[in-house]
Amino acid sequence: MSNGSISTPIIDHRVGGAPWSGASSRTAPVYNPATGAVSAQVRLAGAADLDAAVATASAAWPAWRDASIAKRQTVLFAFRELLNARKDELAAILTAEHGKVTSDALGEITRGLEVVEFACGLGHLLKGSYSDSVSTGVDVYTLRQPLGVVGVISPFNFPAMVPLWFVPIALAAGNAVVLKPSEKDPSASVWIADLFAEAGLPDGVLSVVHGDKEAVDALIDHPAVRAVSFVGSTPIAAYIYERAGAAGTRVQALGGAKNHMLVLPDADLDLAADAAVNAGFGSAGERCMAVSAVLAVEPIADALVAKIAERMATLRTGDGTRGCDMGPLITREHRDKVASYIDIAAADGADVVVDGRDVVVDGEPGGFWLGPTLIDRVPLSSRAYTDEIFGPVLSVIRVAGYDEALAIIEAGPYGNGTAIFTNDGGAARRFQREVSVGMVGINVPIPVPVAYHSFGGWKASLFGSAKAYGPQGFEFFTQEKAVTARWLDPSHGGLNLGFPQHD
Ligand code: NAD
């Protein structure tokens, strides 16, 4: 971090529909992970900056709350069209700051676009219910109303998709949003906010405030912030959940993961090997739904490991703009931490089948490179198994049968995603019912639900009862009001102090 005396470009906040520098002079470097060079300095907001952003959002909110469904829908449709037409621009930003390869960046945007399209159906999703004549001359109906100013705090690994999980739905529901993106790759959020402005969103309804812990704490502590959606690592998610909850703020906090892929002996091993490679190394393993542990049920482990290694030999690691399969990690520090798990696993007795430190890279030498790594026979006691590594390191654990595999998954602290590979429908059905994980794939390795279902894990992968997007997203960003109405009927006048009953 520096004191702001810098020559590289500055990434400003977006408050009130315009770039804004705020009062804090703190900044942090943003890197191009494929070169290792600092590409910009991002501002780090202080509590006074958050105050100003929330005040702007609070002032803009009533008019947006009162905008008709048709007006809000017009903005969302316009945003959808603009995003679809200009997604290449956003993909280039993702590659430049996160490092993910272009095809992966476009995939992330497409999954975000799905949520925008879902949010365009706000007319249906905000419908209340109506009961006619619950008592003589009395009707009961419900309204879904927005909360006010809501905060969204996002992680580095999906700089576009995670903001798009929440922002379109919060806005469609009539809230004003303050978005605090990851300070590691903040430009995607700025681009999204500018695109919303172009789509006709009134100034102040969506702000982007950059920052670190100081900004996050100020956002979740702010008394005018009515709800917080957080996505990030489990320790921070637990902290946010507790702190926001103690303040009486509605909160959903999605945390980390350690996802298992169970391969039964009857599985199609080519399909399973493709899936393990795609889900293990896509986005350099920096996905909360990445497969990080393959549970290979004997006797197929040797064959599966060989097939995975064979495929890994064909992967190209390098600059995301050069048509490579896998890009760099987010920072040098994270790259070194991920690489350290290779030594940890080896010291704990595992077999390093493919060591990503030996990779030949199609990119600049200063990039934060680590190639795909495969480690077999990882002991369950090793930190290479118990920690969320969040990098291109795939572990294989050999098990004797389904029950042993299920017990391993159940013993873990996380419950984000899992997958079973089998041709046995009975086994798959048993697994989907028995496993304590929020999102289950059957012959599908990254089971991220489509936008009209909701996304979220169990256990330490989600704190709070509401999942992200889908119907639960609309529930999270609204509060229901029940109205009991009687229009004037003189026959029902008179005093009665008893509890209301229906006749
Ligand atoms: P992170 O927890 O370090 O940061 C997430 C956000 O919290 C960022 O905006 C960051 O600025 C802020 N933050 C960081 N430290 C903080 C602190 N001490 N106090 C308050 N705020 C703080 O996570 P990350 O490294 O950006 O993202 C990777 C993690 O996110 C992984 O654990 C991954 O599994 C998880 N993730 C989960 C999901 C999910 O849906 N469950 C999705 C994506 C990522």
Coordinates of C-alpha atoms and ligand atoms in Angstrom, one line a residue:
M1 CA 0.0 0.0 0.0
S2 CA 1.2 3.5 -0.7
N3 CA 0.3 7.0 0.4
G4 CA -1.1 8.0 -3.0
S5 CA 2.0 9.6 -4.5
I6 CA 2.0 7.5 -7.6
S7 CA 2.3 7.8 -11.3
T8 CA 0.2 4.8 -12.4
P9 CA -3.5 5.3 -13.2
I10 CA -5.9 5.7 -10.3
I11 CA -9.1 3.7 -10.1
D12 CA -11.7 6.0 -8.6
H13 CA -14.9 5.1 -6.7
R14 CA -18.2 5.6 -8.5
V15 CA -20.6 7.6 -6.4
G16 CA -23.6 9.6 -7.6
G17 CA -23.1 8.3 -11.1
A18 CA -19.6 9.8 -11.5
P19 CA -16.0 9.1 -10.7
W20 CA -15.2 10.1 -7.1
S21 CA -12.0 10.3 -5.2
G22 CA -13.3 10.4 -1.6
A23 CA -11.4 11.7 1.3
S24 CA -9.1 8.8 2.1
S25 CA -5.6 9.0 0.5
R26 CA -4.9 5.3 0.9
T27 CA -4.5 3.2 -2.2
A28 CA -3.4 -0.3 -3.1
P29 CA -1.7 -1.7 -6.2
V30 CA -3.6 -3.6 -8.9
Y31 CA -1.5 -6.0 -10.9
N32 CA -1.6 -7.6 -14.3
P33 CA -1.0 -11.1 -13.0
A34 CA 0.3 -12.2 -16.4
T35 CA 3.2 -9.8 -16.3
G36 CA 3.5 -9.0 -12.6
A37 CA 3.4 -5.3 -13.4
V38 CA 1.4 -2.8 -11.4
S39 CA -1.3 -1.6 -13.8
A40 CA -3.1 0.9 -11.5
Q41 CA -3.6 2.1 -8.0
V42 CA -7.1 1.6 -6.5
R43 CA -8.5 4.0 -3.9
L44 CA -9.2 2.5 -0.5
A45 CA -12.1 4.2 1.1
G46 CA -12.3 5.2 4.8
A47 CA -15.4 5.4 7.0
A48 CA -16.1 9.0 6.0
D49 CA -16.2 7.9 2.3
L50 CA -18.6 5.1 3.1
D51 CA -20.8 7.6 5.0
A52 CA -20.9 9.8 1.9
A53 CA -21.6 6.9 -0.4
V54 CA -24.4 5.6 1.8
A55 CA -25.9 9.1 2.1
T56 CA -25.9 9.4 -1.7
A57 CA -27.6 6.0 -2.0
S58 CA -30.1 6.9 0.8
A59 CA -31.0 10.1 -1.1
A60 CA -31.5 8.3 -4.4
W61 CA -33.4 5.4 -3.0
P62 CA -37.0 6.8 -2.5
A63 CA -37.4 7.8 -6.2
W64 CA -36.1 4.4 -7.3
R65 CA -38.3 2.6 -4.8
D66 CA -41.3 4.4 -6.2
A67 CA -40.3 3.8 -9.9
S68 CA -42.8 1.5 -11.5
I69 CA -42.0 -2.1 -12.3
A70 CA -42.1 -1.1 -16.0
K71 CA -39.5 1.7 -15.4
R72 CA -37.1 -0.6 -13.5
Q73 CA -37.6 -3.3 -16.1
T74 CA -36.7 -0.9 -18.9
V75 CA -33.3 -0.2 -17.2
L76 CA -32.6 -3.9 -16.7
F77 CA -33.5 -4.7 -20.3
A78 CA -31.3 -1.9 -21.5
F79 CA -28.5 -3.1 -19.3
R80 CA -28.9 -6.7 -20.6
E81 CA -28.6 -5.5 -24.2
L82 CA -25.5 -3.3 -23.5
L83 CA -23.8 -6.0 -21.5
N84 CA -24.4 -8.6 -24.2
A85 CA -23.2 -6.3 -26.9
R86 CA -20.1 -5.2 -25.1
K87 CA -19.1 -8.3 -23.1
D88 CA -15.7 -8.5 -25.0
E89 CA -14.7 -5.2 -23.3
L90 CA -15.5 -6.6 -19.9
A91 CA -13.8 -9.9 -20.7
A92 CA -10.6 -7.9 -21.5
I93 CA -10.8 -6.2 -18.1
L94 CA -11.2 -9.5 -16.4
T95 CA -8.2 -11.0 -18.1
A96 CA -6.1 -7.9 -17.5
E97 CA -6.7 -7.7 -13.7
H98 CA -7.6 -11.3 -12.7
G99 CA -5.6 -13.2 -15.3
K100 CA -8.3 -15.7 -16.4
V101 CA -8.2 -16.6 -20.1
T102 CA -10.6 -14.9 -22.5
S103 CA -12.9 -17.9 -23.0
D104 CA -13.2 -18.3 -19.2
A105 CA -13.8 -14.5 -18.8
L106 CA -16.6 -14.7 -21.3
G107 CA -18.1 -17.7 -19.6
E108 CA -18.2 -15.8 -16.3
I109 CA -19.9 -12.9 -18.0
T110 CA -22.5 -15.2 -19.6
R111 CA -23.4 -16.7 -16.2
G112 CA -23.8 -13.1 -14.8
L113 CA -25.9 -12.2 -17.9
E114 CA -28.2 -15.1 -17.0
V115 CA -28.9 -13.4 -13.7
V116 CA -29.6 -10.1 -15.4
E117 CA -32.1 -11.9 -17.6
F118 CA -33.7 -13.5 -14.6
A119 CA -34.0 -10.1 -12.9
C120 CA -35.8 -8.7 -15.9
G121 CA -38.7 -10.9 -14.8
L122 CA -39.2 -8.7 -11.7
G123 CA -42.8 -8.2 -12.5
H124 CA -43.5 -11.9 -11.8
L125 CA -40.9 -12.2 -9.0
L126 CA -42.3 -9.3 -7.0
K127 CA -45.9 -10.4 -7.2
G128 CA -47.6 -10.7 -3.9
S129 CA -50.6 -12.9 -3.1
Y130 CA -54.2 -12.1 -2.6
S131 CA -57.0 -13.8 -0.6
D132 CA -60.4 -12.5 -1.3
S133 CA -63.1 -12.4 1.5
V134 CA -61.1 -14.0 4.3
S135 CA -63.9 -12.6 6.5
T136 CA -67.0 -10.8 5.5
G137 CA -65.9 -7.9 3.3
V138 CA -62.3 -8.4 4.3
D139 CA -59.4 -9.2 1.9
V140 CA -55.8 -10.0 2.8
Y141 CA -52.9 -9.5 0.4
T142 CA -49.1 -9.3 0.5
L143 CA -46.7 -6.8 -0.9
R144 CA -43.0 -7.4 -1.5
Q145 CA -41.2 -4.1 -0.8
P146 CA -37.5 -3.2 -1.1
L147 CA -35.3 -2.8 2.0
G148 CA -33.5 0.5 1.2
V149 CA -29.7 0.7 0.9
V150 CA -28.0 -2.6 0.6
G151 CA -24.3 -3.5 0.5
V152 CA -22.6 -6.1 -1.7
I153 CA -19.0 -7.2 -1.0
S154 CA -17.4 -9.4 -3.6
P155 CA -14.2 -11.6 -3.9
F156 CA -11.4 -11.4 -6.4
N157 CA -12.1 -14.6 -8.3
F158 CA -15.3 -13.6 -10.1
P159 CA -15.0 -9.8 -10.5
A160 CA -18.0 -9.6 -12.8
M161 CA -20.2 -12.7 -12.1
V162 CA -20.4 -12.3 -8.3
P163 CA -21.5 -8.6 -8.4
L164 CA -24.0 -9.7 -11.1
W165 CA -25.4 -12.4 -8.8
F166 CA -26.6 -9.6 -6.5
V167 CA -26.7 -6.1 -8.0
P168 CA -29.4 -6.7 -10.8
I169 CA -31.7 -8.4 -8.3
A170 CA -31.2 -5.9 -5.6
L171 CA -31.9 -3.1 -8.1
A172 CA -34.9 -4.9 -9.7
A173 CA -36.4 -5.2 -6.3
G174 CA -36.1 -1.4 -5.8
N175 CA -33.1 -1.1 -3.5
A176 CA -30.1 1.2 -3.8
V177 CA -26.8 -0.6 -3.8
V178 CA -23.3 0.1 -2.5
L179 CA -20.9 -2.4 -4.1
K180 CA -17.5 -3.0 -2.5
P181 CA -15.6 -5.1 -5.0
S182 CA -12.3 -6.9 -4.3
E183 CA -9.5 -4.4 -4.3
K184 CA -7.4 -6.9 -6.3
D185 CA -9.4 -6.5 -9.5
P186 CA -11.8 -3.6 -9.0
S187 CA -12.3 -2.3 -12.6
A188 CA -15.0 -4.8 -13.6
S189 CA -17.4 -3.3 -11.0
V190 CA -16.6 0.2 -12.1
W191 CA -17.4 -0.8 -15.7
I192 CA -20.6 -2.5 -14.6
A193 CA -21.7 0.6 -12.7
D194 CA -20.9 2.8 -15.7
L195 CA -22.9 0.5 -17.9
F196 CA -25.9 0.7 -15.6
A197 CA -25.7 4.5 -15.8
E198 CA -25.7 4.2 -19.6
A199 CA -28.8 1.9 -19.3
G200 CA -30.7 4.7 -17.6
L201 CA -30.2 3.8 -13.9
P202 CA -30.6 7.1 -12.0
D203 CA -27.5 8.6 -10.4
G204 CA -26.8 7.4 -6.9
V205 CA -28.8 4.2 -7.0
L206 CA -25.7 2.1 -7.6
S207 CA -22.3 3.2 -6.1
V208 CA -19.0 1.4 -6.2
V209 CA -16.7 2.1 -3.3
H210 CA -13.3 0.4 -3.3
G211 CA -11.4 -0.6 -0.2
D212 CA -10.2 -3.2 2.2
K213 CA -11.3 -4.2 5.7
E214 CA -11.8 -0.5 6.7
A215 CA -14.4 0.0 4.0
V216 CA -16.0 -3.3 4.6
D217 CA -16.4 -2.6 8.3
A218 CA -17.8 0.8 7.7
L219 CA -20.3 -0.6 5.2
I220 CA -21.6 -3.4 7.4
D221 CA -21.7 -1.1 10.5
H222 CA -23.6 1.7 8.8
P223 CA -27.0 2.0 10.4
A224 CA -28.6 2.9 7.1
V225 CA -27.4 -0.3 5.3
R226 CA -30.3 -2.7 5.6
A227 CA -28.8 -5.8 4.2
V228 CA -25.4 -7.2 3.2
S229 CA -24.5 -9.8 0.7
F230 CA -20.9 -11.1 1.1
V231 CA -18.9 -13.6 -0.9
G232 CA -15.3 -14.5 0.1
S233 CA -13.3 -16.9 2.2
T234 CA -14.9 -18.7 5.2
P235 CA -13.1 -16.8 8.0
I236 CA -14.2 -13.4 6.6
A237 CA -17.7 -14.7 5.8
A238 CA -18.1 -15.9 9.4
Y239 CA -16.9 -12.5 10.7
I240 CA -19.2 -10.6 8.4
Y241 CA -22.2 -12.8 9.3
E242 CA -21.6 -12.3 13.0
R243 CA -20.8 -8.6 12.9
A244 CA -23.7 -7.6 10.6
G245 CA -26.1 -10.0 12.4
A246 CA -25.2 -8.4 15.8
A247 CA -26.1 -5.0 14.3
G248 CA -29.5 -6.4 13.2
T249 CA -28.6 -6.2 9.5
R250 CA -29.9 -8.8 7.2
V251 CA -26.9 -10.8 6.0
Q252 CA -26.0 -13.6 3.7
A253 CA -22.3 -14.6 3.7
L254 CA -21.0 -17.1 1.2
G255 CA -17.7 -18.7 2.2
G256 CA -15.0 -21.0 0.9
A257 CA -15.1 -24.5 -0.3
K258 CA -13.2 -27.8 -0.7
N259 CA -15.2 -29.7 -3.4
H260 CA -14.9 -33.4 -3.9
M261 CA -15.6 -35.3 -7.1
L262 CA -16.5 -39.0 -6.4
V263 CA -15.7 -41.4 -9.2
L264 CA -17.3 -44.8 -8.9
P265 CA -15.7 -47.8 -10.7
D266 CA -18.6 -48.0 -13.2
A267 CA -18.1 -44.4 -14.3
D268 CA -17.0 -43.4 -17.8
L269 CA -13.4 -42.7 -17.0
D270 CA -12.8 -40.5 -20.0
L271 CA -15.7 -38.3 -19.1
A272 CA -14.5 -38.2 -15.5
A273 CA -10.9 -37.4 -16.4
D274 CA -12.1 -34.5 -18.7
A275 CA -14.3 -33.2 -15.9
A276 CA -11.6 -33.4 -13.3
V277 CA -9.2 -31.5 -15.5
N278 CA -11.8 -28.9 -16.5
A279 CA -13.1 -28.3 -13.0
G280 CA -9.7 -28.6 -11.3
F281 CA -7.7 -26.2 -13.5
G282 CA -10.3 -23.9 -15.1
S283 CA -9.6 -20.3 -13.9
A284 CA -6.4 -21.7 -12.4
G285 CA -8.4 -23.5 -9.7
E286 CA -9.5 -20.1 -8.3
R287 CA -13.2 -21.0 -8.3
C288 CA -15.3 -21.7 -5.2
M289 CA -16.9 -24.6 -7.3
A290 CA -13.5 -26.0 -8.5
V291 CA -12.9 -29.6 -7.9
S292 CA -10.0 -29.9 -5.6
A293 CA -10.2 -33.5 -4.4
V294 CA -11.0 -36.6 -6.5
L295 CA -12.2 -39.6 -4.5
A296 CA -11.3 -42.5 -6.7
V297 CA -13.0 -45.7 -5.8
E298 CA -10.7 -48.7 -6.4
P299 CA -9.9 -50.4 -8.6
I300 CA -10.0 -47.5 -11.0
A301 CA -7.6 -45.1 -9.4
D302 CA -4.5 -46.0 -11.4
A303 CA -6.4 -45.7 -14.7
L304 CA -8.0 -42.4 -13.7
V305 CA -4.8 -40.8 -12.5
A306 CA -3.1 -41.8 -15.8
K307 CA -6.0 -40.3 -17.9
I308 CA -5.9 -37.1 -15.9
A309 CA -2.2 -36.8 -16.2
E310 CA -2.4 -37.5 -20.0
R311 CA -4.8 -34.6 -20.4
M312 CA -2.8 -32.2 -18.3
A313 CA 0.1 -32.7 -20.6
T314 CA -1.9 -31.1 -23.4
L315 CA -2.8 -27.9 -21.4
R316 CA -1.1 -24.6 -22.2
T317 CA -0.5 -22.3 -19.3
G318 CA 0.1 -18.6 -20.1
D319 CA -1.2 -15.2 -20.9
G320 CA -5.0 -15.2 -21.1
T321 CA -5.0 -13.1 -24.3
R322 CA -2.9 -15.7 -26.2
G323 CA -5.4 -18.5 -26.4
C324 CA -3.9 -20.5 -23.5
D325 CA -6.0 -22.9 -21.4
M326 CA -5.0 -21.6 -18.0
G327 CA -3.8 -18.2 -16.8
P328 CA -1.8 -17.0 -13.8
L329 CA -2.8 -16.8 -10.2
I330 CA -4.0 -13.5 -8.7
T331 CA -0.9 -12.3 -6.8
R332 CA 2.7 -13.5 -6.3
E333 CA 1.9 -14.1 -2.7
H334 CA -1.0 -16.3 -3.5
R335 CA 1.0 -18.1 -6.1
D336 CA 3.7 -18.9 -3.6
K337 CA 1.2 -20.0 -1.0
V338 CA -0.5 -22.4 -3.5
A339 CA 2.9 -23.8 -4.6
S340 CA 3.9 -24.4 -1.0
Y341 CA 1.2 -27.0 -0.8
I342 CA 3.1 -29.2 -3.2
D343 CA 5.9 -29.5 -0.7
I344 CA 3.5 -30.0 2.1
A345 CA 1.8 -32.9 0.3
A346 CA 5.1 -34.5 -0.6
A347 CA 6.4 -34.2 3.0
D348 CA 3.2 -35.8 4.2
G349 CA 3.8 -38.8 1.9
A350 CA 1.8 -38.0 -1.2
D351 CA 2.9 -38.7 -4.7
V352 CA 3.4 -35.6 -6.8
V353 CA 2.4 -36.9 -10.3
V354 CA 2.6 -33.5 -12.1
D355 CA 4.4 -30.6 -10.5
G356 CA 3.1 -27.3 -11.8
R357 CA 6.3 -25.5 -10.8
D358 CA 8.0 -27.2 -13.8
V359 CA 5.5 -25.7 -16.3
V360 CA 6.7 -24.1 -19.5
V361 CA 4.7 -20.8 -19.7
D362 CA 3.5 -18.9 -22.7
G363 CA 3.8 -15.5 -21.1
E364 CA 6.0 -13.0 -19.4
P365 CA 8.5 -14.3 -16.9
G366 CA 7.3 -11.8 -14.2
G367 CA 3.7 -13.3 -14.2
F368 CA 2.3 -15.2 -11.2
W369 CA 2.6 -18.6 -12.8
L370 CA 2.0 -22.0 -11.5
G371 CA 1.1 -24.9 -13.8
P372 CA -1.6 -27.6 -13.3
T373 CA -0.5 -29.9 -10.5
L374 CA -1.7 -33.4 -9.7
I375 CA -1.0 -35.1 -6.4
D376 CA -2.0 -38.7 -5.8
R377 CA -2.5 -40.6 -2.5
V378 CA -2.9 -37.4 -0.5
P379 CA -3.4 -38.3 3.2
L380 CA -6.5 -36.9 4.8
S381 CA -4.4 -35.5 7.6
S382 CA -2.3 -33.4 5.2
R383 CA -2.9 -29.6 5.0
A384 CA -2.8 -30.2 1.3
Y385 CA -6.2 -31.9 1.8
T386 CA -7.7 -30.0 4.7
D387 CA -7.0 -26.4 3.5
E388 CA -8.8 -24.7 0.7
I389 CA -5.8 -24.2 -1.6
F390 CA -7.6 -22.1 -4.2
G391 CA -5.2 -22.9 -7.0
P392 CA -4.4 -25.4 -9.8
V393 CA -3.7 -28.3 -7.4
L394 CA -5.8 -31.4 -7.8
S395 CA -5.5 -34.1 -5.1
V396 CA -6.5 -37.7 -5.6
I397 CA -7.6 -39.8 -2.6
R398 CA -8.0 -43.5 -3.1
V399 CA -11.0 -45.1 -1.4
A400 CA -12.3 -48.6 -1.1
G401 CA -16.0 -47.8 -1.7
Y402 CA -18.9 -45.4 -1.8
D403 CA -19.4 -45.4 2.0
E404 CA -15.8 -44.4 2.7
A405 CA -16.0 -41.6 0.1
L406 CA -19.2 -40.3 1.5
A407 CA -17.8 -40.3 5.1
I408 CA -14.8 -38.2 3.9
I409 CA -17.1 -35.6 2.3
E410 CA -19.3 -35.5 5.4
A411 CA -16.3 -35.1 7.7
G412 CA -15.2 -31.9 6.0
P413 CA -16.2 -28.4 7.2
Y414 CA -17.4 -27.1 3.8
G415 CA -20.5 -28.0 1.8
N416 CA -20.4 -25.9 -1.3
G417 CA -20.3 -28.2 -4.3
T418 CA -19.7 -31.9 -5.1
A419 CA -20.1 -34.3 -8.0
I420 CA -20.5 -38.0 -8.5
F421 CA -19.4 -39.7 -11.7
T422 CA -21.2 -43.0 -12.3
N423 CA -23.5 -44.8 -14.6
D424 CA -25.5 -46.3 -11.7
G425 CA -28.7 -44.2 -11.3
G426 CA -29.3 -45.8 -7.9
A427 CA -25.9 -44.8 -6.5
A428 CA -26.3 -41.3 -7.9
R429 CA -29.8 -40.9 -6.4
R430 CA -28.5 -42.2 -3.0
F431 CA -25.6 -39.7 -3.2
Q432 CA -27.8 -36.7 -4.0
R433 CA -30.0 -37.5 -1.0
E434 CA -27.3 -38.4 1.5
V435 CA -24.5 -35.9 0.9
S436 CA -24.5 -32.7 3.1
V437 CA -23.5 -30.3 0.3
G438 CA -25.6 -27.5 -1.2
M439 CA -25.0 -28.1 -4.9
V440 CA -24.6 -31.6 -6.3
G441 CA -23.5 -32.6 -9.8
I442 CA -24.3 -36.0 -11.3
N443 CA -21.8 -36.5 -14.1
V444 CA -21.5 -32.7 -14.0
P445 CA -18.4 -31.4 -12.3
I446 CA -19.2 -27.7 -11.5
P447 CA -22.9 -27.8 -10.7
V448 CA -23.6 -24.0 -10.5
P449 CA -27.4 -23.8 -10.8
V450 CA -28.9 -21.7 -13.5
A451 CA -30.1 -18.2 -12.6
Y452 CA -33.7 -19.3 -11.9
H453 CA -32.6 -21.7 -9.1
S454 CA -30.5 -20.3 -6.3
F455 CA -26.8 -20.7 -5.6
G456 CA -25.4 -21.6 -2.2
G457 CA -23.6 -24.2 -0.2
W458 CA -24.1 -25.7 3.2
K459 CA -22.0 -25.8 6.4
A460 CA -19.1 -23.3 6.4
S461 CA -19.8 -22.4 2.7
L462 CA -22.8 -20.3 3.5
F463 CA -23.7 -18.3 6.7
G464 CA -27.3 -17.2 6.7
S465 CA -30.5 -18.8 5.4
A466 CA -30.7 -17.1 2.0
K467 CA -28.8 -18.4 -1.0
A468 CA -27.7 -16.1 -3.9
Y469 CA -29.8 -15.1 -6.9
G470 CA -32.9 -17.0 -8.1
P471 CA -36.1 -16.8 -6.1
Q472 CA -34.1 -16.6 -2.8
G473 CA -32.3 -13.6 -4.2
F474 CA -35.6 -11.7 -4.5
E475 CA -36.6 -12.8 -1.1
F476 CA -33.4 -11.6 0.4
F477 CA -33.7 -8.2 -1.1
T478 CA -37.3 -7.6 -0.2
Q479 CA -39.5 -7.7 2.8
E480 CA -43.1 -8.9 2.7
K481 CA -45.9 -6.9 4.1
A482 CA -49.4 -8.5 4.7
V483 CA -52.3 -6.1 4.4
T484 CA -55.8 -6.9 5.8
A485 CA -58.3 -4.5 4.2
R486 CA -61.9 -3.8 4.7
W487 CA -63.7 -1.1 2.7
L488 CA -66.4 0.7 4.4
D489 CA -69.3 -1.6 5.3
P490 CA -71.6 -0.1 8.1
S491 CA -72.8 -3.5 9.1
H492 CA -69.3 -4.2 10.6
G493 CA -69.0 -1.2 12.9
G494 CA -69.0 -1.4 16.6
L495 CA -66.6 -2.1 19.5
N496 CA -65.1 -5.5 20.1
L497 CA -61.8 -5.8 22.2
G498 CA -61.4 -9.5 21.5
F499 CA -58.7 -10.8 19.2
P500 CA -59.8 -10.4 15.6
Q501 CA -61.7 -13.5 14.3
H502 CA -63.3 -14.1 10.9
D503 CA -66.9 -14.4 10.2
Ligands
NAD1 P1 -11.5 -12.7 0.8 O1 -12.3 -13.3 1.9 O2 -10.1 -12.5 1.0 O3 -12.1 -11.3 0.3 C1 -13.5 -11.2 0.0 C2 -13.9 -9.7 0.3 O4 -13.7 -9.4 1.6 C3 -13.1 -8.7 -0.5 O5 -14.0 -7.7 -1.0 C4 -12.1 -8.2 0.5 O6 -11.7 -6.8 0.3 C5 -12.9 -8.3 1.8 N1 -12.0 -8.6 3.0 C6 -10.8 -9.2 2.9 N2 -10.3 -9.3 4.2 C7 -11.2 -8.7 5.0 C8 -11.2 -8.5 6.4 N3 -10.3 -8.9 7.2 N4 -12.3 -7.8 6.9 C9 -13.3 -7.4 6.1 N5 -13.3 -7.6 4.8 C10 -12.3 -8.2 4.2 O7 -11.7 -13.7 -0.4 P2 -11.0 -13.6 -1.8 O8 -9.6 -14.1 -1.7 O9 -11.2 -12.3 -2.5 O10 -11.9 -14.7 -2.6 C11 -11.6 -16.1 -2.6 C12 -12.5 -16.8 -1.6 O11 -13.8 -16.5 -1.8 C13 -12.3 -18.3 -1.6 O12 -12.3 -18.7 -0.2 C14 -13.5 -18.8 -2.3 O13 -13.9 -20.1 -2.0 C15 -14.6 -17.8 -1.9 N6 -15.7 -17.7 -2.8 C16 -16.8 -18.3 -2.4 C17 -17.9 -18.2 -3.3 C18 -19.2 -18.9 -2.9 O14 -20.2 -18.7 -3.7 N7 -19.3 -19.6 -1.8 C19 -17.8 -17.6 -4.6 C20 -16.6 -17.1 -4.9 C21 -15.5 -17.1 -4.0

